PDB file of C-alpha atoms in Angstrom:
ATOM      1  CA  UNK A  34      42.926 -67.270 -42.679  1.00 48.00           C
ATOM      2  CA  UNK A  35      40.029 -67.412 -45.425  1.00 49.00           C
ATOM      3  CA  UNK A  36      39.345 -64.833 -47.890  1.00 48.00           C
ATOM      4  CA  UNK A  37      36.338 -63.216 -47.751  1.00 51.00           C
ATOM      5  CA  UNK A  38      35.208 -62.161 -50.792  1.00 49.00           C
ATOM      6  CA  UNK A  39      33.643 -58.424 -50.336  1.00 58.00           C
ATOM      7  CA  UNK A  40      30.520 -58.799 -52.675  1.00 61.00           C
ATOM      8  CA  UNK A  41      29.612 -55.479 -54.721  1.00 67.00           C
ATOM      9  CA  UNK A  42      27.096 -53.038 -53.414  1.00 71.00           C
ATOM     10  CA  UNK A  43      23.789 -53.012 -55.489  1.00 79.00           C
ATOM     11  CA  UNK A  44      23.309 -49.888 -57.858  1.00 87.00           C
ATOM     12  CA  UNK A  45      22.286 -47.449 -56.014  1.00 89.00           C
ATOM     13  CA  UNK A  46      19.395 -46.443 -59.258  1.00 91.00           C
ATOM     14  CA  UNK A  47      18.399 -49.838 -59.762  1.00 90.00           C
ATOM     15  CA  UNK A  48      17.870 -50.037 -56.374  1.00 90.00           C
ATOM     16  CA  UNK A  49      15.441 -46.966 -56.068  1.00 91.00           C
ATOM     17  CA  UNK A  50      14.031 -47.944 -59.376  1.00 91.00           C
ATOM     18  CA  UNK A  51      12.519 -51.471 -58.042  1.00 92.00           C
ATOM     19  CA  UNK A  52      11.843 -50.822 -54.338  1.00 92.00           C
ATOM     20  CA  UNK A  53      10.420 -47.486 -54.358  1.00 93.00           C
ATOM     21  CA  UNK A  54       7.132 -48.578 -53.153  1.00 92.00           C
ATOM     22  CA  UNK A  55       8.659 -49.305 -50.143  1.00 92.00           C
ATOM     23  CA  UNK A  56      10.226 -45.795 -49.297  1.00 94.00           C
ATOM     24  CA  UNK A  57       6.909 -44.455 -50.857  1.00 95.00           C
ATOM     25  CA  UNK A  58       4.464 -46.298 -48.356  1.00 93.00           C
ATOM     26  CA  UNK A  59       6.668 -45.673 -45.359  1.00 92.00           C
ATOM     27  CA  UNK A  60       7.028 -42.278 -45.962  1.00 93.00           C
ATOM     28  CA  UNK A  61       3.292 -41.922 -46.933  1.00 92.00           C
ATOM     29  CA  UNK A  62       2.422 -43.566 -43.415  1.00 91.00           C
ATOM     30  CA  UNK A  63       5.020 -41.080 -41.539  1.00 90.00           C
ATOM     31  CA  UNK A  64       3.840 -37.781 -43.313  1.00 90.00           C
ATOM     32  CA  UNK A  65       1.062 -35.390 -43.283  1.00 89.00           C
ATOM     33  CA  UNK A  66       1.549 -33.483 -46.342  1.00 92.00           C
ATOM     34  CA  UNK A  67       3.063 -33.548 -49.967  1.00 95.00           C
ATOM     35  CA  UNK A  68       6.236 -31.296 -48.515  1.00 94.00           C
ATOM     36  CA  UNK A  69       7.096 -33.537 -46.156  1.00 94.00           C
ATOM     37  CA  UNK A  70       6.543 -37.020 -48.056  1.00 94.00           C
ATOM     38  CA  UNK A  71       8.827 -35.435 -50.206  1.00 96.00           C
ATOM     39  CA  UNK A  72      11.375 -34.083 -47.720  1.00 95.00           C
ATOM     40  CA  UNK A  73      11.509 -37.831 -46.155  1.00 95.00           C
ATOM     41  CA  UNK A  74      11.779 -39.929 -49.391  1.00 96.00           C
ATOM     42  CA  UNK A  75      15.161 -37.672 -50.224  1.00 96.00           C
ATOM     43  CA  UNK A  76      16.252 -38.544 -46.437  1.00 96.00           C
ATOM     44  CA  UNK A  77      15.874 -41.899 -47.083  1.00 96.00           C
ATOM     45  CA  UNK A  78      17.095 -42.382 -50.209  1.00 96.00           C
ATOM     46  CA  UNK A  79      20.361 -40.533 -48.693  1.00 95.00           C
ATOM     47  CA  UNK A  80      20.526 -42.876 -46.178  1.00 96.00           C
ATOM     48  CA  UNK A  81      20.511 -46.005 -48.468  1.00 94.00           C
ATOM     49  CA  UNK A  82      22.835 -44.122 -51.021  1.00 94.00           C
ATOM     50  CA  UNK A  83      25.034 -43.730 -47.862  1.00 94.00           C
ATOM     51  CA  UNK A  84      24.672 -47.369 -46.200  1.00 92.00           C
ATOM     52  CA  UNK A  85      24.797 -49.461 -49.519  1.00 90.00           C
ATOM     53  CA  UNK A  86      28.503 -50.124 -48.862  1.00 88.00           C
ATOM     54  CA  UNK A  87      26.997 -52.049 -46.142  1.00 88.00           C
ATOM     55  CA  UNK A  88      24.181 -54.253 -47.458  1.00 88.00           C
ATOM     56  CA  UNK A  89      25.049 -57.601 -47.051  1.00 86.00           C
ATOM     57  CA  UNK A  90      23.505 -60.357 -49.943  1.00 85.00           C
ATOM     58  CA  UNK A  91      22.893 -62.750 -46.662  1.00 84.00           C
ATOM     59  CA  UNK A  92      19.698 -60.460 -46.007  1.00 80.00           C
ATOM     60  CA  UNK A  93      16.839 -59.672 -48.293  1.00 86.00           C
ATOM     61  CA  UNK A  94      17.305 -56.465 -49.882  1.00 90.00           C
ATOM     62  CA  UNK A  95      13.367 -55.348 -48.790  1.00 89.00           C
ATOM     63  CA  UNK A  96      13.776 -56.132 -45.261  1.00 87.00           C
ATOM     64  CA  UNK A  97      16.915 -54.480 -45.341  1.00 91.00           C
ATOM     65  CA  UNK A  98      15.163 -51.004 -46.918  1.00 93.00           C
ATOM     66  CA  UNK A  99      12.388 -51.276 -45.227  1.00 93.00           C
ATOM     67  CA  UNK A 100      14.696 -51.262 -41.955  1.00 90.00           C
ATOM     68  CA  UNK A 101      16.123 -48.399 -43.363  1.00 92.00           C
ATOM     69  CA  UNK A 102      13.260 -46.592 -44.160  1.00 93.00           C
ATOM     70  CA  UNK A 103      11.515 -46.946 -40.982  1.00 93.00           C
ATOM     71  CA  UNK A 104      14.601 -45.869 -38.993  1.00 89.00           C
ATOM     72  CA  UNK A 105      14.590 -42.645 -40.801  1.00 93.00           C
ATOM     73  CA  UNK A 106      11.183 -42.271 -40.285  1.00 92.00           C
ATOM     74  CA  UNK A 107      11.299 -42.644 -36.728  1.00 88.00           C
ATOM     75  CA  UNK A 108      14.083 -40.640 -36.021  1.00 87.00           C
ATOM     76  CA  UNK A 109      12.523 -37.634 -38.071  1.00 90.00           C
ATOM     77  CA  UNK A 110       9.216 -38.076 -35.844  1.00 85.00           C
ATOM     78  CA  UNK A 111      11.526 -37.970 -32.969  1.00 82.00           C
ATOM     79  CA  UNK A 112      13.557 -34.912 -33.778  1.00 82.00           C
ATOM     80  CA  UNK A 113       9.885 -32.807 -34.506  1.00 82.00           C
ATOM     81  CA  UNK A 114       8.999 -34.299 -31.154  1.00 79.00           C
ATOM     82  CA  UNK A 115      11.841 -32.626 -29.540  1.00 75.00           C
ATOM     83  CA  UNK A 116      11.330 -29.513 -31.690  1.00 76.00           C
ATOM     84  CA  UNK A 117       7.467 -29.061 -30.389  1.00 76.00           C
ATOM     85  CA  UNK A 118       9.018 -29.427 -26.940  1.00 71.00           C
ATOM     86  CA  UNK A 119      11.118 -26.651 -27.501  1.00 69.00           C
ATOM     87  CA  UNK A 120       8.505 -24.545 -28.913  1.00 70.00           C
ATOM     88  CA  UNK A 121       6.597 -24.909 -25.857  1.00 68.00           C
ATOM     89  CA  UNK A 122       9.829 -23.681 -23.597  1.00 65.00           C
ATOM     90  CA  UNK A 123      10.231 -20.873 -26.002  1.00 63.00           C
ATOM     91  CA  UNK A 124       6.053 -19.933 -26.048  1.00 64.00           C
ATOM     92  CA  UNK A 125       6.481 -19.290 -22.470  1.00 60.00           C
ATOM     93  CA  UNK A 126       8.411 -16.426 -22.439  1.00 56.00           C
ATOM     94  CA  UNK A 127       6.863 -13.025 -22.730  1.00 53.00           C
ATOM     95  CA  UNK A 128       7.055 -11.050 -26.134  1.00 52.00           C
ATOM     96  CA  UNK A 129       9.231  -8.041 -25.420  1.00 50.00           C
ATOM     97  CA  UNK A 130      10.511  -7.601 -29.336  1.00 51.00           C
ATOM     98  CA  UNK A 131       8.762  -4.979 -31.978  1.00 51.00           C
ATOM     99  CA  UNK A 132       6.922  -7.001 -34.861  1.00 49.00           C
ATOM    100  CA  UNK A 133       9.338  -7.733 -37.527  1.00 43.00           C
ATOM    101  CA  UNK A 134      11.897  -7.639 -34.989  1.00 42.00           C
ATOM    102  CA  UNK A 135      13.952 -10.025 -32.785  1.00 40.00           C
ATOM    103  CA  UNK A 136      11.807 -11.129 -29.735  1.00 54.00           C
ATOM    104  CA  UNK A 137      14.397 -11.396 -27.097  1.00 61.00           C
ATOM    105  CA  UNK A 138      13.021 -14.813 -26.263  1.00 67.00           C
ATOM    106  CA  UNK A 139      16.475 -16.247 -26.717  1.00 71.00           C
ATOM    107  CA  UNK A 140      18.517 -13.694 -24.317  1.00 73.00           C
ATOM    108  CA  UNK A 141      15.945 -14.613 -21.908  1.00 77.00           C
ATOM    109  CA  UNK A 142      16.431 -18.187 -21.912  1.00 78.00           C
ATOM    110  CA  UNK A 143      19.763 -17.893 -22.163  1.00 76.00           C
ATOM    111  CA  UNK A 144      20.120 -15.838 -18.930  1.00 80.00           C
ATOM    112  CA  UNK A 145      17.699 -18.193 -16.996  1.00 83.00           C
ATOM    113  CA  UNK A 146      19.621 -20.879 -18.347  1.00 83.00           C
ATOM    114  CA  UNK A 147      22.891 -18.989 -17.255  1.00 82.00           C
ATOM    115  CA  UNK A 148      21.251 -18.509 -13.339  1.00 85.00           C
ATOM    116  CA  UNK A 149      20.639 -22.353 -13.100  1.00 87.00           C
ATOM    117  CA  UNK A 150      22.991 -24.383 -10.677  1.00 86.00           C
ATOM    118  CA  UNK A 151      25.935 -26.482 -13.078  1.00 82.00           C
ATOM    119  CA  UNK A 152      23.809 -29.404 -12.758  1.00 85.00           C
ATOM    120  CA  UNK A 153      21.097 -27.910 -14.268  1.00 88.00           C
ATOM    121  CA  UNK A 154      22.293 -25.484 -16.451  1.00 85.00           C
ATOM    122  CA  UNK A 155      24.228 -28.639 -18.484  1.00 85.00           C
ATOM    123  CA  UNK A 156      20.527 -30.753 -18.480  1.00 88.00           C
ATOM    124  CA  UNK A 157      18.987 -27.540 -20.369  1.00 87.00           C
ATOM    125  CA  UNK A 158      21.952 -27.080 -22.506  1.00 82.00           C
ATOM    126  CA  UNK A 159      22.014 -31.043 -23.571  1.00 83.00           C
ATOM    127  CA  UNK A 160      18.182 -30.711 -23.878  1.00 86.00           C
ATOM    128  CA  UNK A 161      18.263 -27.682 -25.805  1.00 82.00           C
ATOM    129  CA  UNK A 162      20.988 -29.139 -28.137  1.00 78.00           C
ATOM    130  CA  UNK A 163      18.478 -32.170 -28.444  1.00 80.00           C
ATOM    131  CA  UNK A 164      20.351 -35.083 -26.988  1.00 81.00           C
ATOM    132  CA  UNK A 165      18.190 -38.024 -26.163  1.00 88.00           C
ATOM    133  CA  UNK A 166      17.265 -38.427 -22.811  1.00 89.00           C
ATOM    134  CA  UNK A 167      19.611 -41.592 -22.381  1.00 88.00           C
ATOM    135  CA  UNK A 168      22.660 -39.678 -23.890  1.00 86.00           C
ATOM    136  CA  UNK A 169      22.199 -36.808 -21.276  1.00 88.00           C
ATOM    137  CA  UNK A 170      22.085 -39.387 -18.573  1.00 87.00           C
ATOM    138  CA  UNK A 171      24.698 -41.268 -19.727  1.00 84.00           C
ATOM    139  CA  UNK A 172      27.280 -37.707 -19.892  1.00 83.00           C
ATOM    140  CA  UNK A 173      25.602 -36.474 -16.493  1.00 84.00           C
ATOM    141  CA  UNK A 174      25.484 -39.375 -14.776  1.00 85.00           C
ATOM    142  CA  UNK A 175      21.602 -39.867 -14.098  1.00 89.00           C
ATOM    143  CA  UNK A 176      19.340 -42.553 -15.195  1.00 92.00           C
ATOM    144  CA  UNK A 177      17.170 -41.469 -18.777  1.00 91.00           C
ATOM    145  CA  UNK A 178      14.038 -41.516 -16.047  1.00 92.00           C
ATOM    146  CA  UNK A 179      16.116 -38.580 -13.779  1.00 93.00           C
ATOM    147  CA  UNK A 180      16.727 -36.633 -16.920  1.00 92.00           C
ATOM    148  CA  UNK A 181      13.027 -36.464 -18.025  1.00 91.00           C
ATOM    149  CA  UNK A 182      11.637 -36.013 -14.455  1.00 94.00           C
ATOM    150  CA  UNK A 183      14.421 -32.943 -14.178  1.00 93.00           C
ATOM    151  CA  UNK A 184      13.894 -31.640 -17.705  1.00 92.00           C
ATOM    152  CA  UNK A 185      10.099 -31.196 -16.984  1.00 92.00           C
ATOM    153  CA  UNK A 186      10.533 -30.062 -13.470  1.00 93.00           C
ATOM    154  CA  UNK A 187      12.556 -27.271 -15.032  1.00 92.00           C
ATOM    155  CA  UNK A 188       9.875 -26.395 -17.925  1.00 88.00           C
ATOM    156  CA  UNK A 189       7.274 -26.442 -15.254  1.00 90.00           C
ATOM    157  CA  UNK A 190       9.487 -23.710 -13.157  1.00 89.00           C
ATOM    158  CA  UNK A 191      10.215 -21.703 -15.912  1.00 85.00           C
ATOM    159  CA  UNK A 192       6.845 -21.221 -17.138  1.00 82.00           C
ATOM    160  CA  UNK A 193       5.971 -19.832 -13.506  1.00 82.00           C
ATOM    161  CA  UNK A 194       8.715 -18.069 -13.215  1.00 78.00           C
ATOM    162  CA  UNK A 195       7.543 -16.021 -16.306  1.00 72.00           C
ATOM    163  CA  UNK A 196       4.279 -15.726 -15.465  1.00 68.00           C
TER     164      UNK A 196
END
């Protein structure tokens, strides 16, 4: 059996130091204010601190970051995609809180959550906990296209329901 020779990871400073342009433009292109550049350069340079171990010399070490980087990115865009959407569930229910205090808006989704057949009641709980549509498929048993088509069937209900 050969022996392969595990070659050292790359410095994790020097690394930063000489490809920073390249977390700097992606995050640039993915952000729309200083906050959030900043927010999304630390997440990526986390990620490459924490996949480093991994690089392997056979690729070039600026297509590897910039794979990196974008994949951050991406997912970041993704998860404040998913975070508008659940805005929009939670702008649909009626104020019944004082200001300064608790709305309620959570009691009342959970109990029209609660009132849902099992079927649906585990969609809204996966889609609330923001699994990706494919995930919830996969641990429900419906196709990603099912999932979306019942997750916005439900929104649509709920927002009459409350009117």
């Amino acid at each position: 059996m050969p022996n392969k020779a595990k070659h050292p990871a790359p410095d994790f400073e020097t690394v930063l130091q000489q490809h920073r342009g390249i977390i700097f433009k992606v995050a640039r292109l993915y952000t729309r204010n200083e906050a959030d550049f900043e927010d999304l350069v630390q997440d990526i340079s986390i990620q490459i601190w924490q996949s480093l171990g991994n690089y392997k010399p056979a690729y070039a070490l600026s297509t590897w970051l910039y794979r990196i980087a974008l994949n951050v990115s991406i997912d970041r865009l993704r998860r404040e995609e998913r975070r508008q959407r659940h805005q929009e569930v939670f702008e649909a229910l009626p104020h019944t809180g004082q200001p300064g205090q608790p709305s309620g808006r959570s009691e009342q989704l959970y109990r029209w959550v609660q009132a849902l057949p099992p079927l649906e009641r585990a969609l809204m709980l996966l889609y609330l906990e923001d699994y990706p549509h494919g995930e919830i498929g996969e641990m429900l048993g419906i196709s990603k296209s099912n999932v979306g088509t019942k997750i916005s069937r439900l929104k649509q209900r709920l927002k009459k329901e409350l009117k």
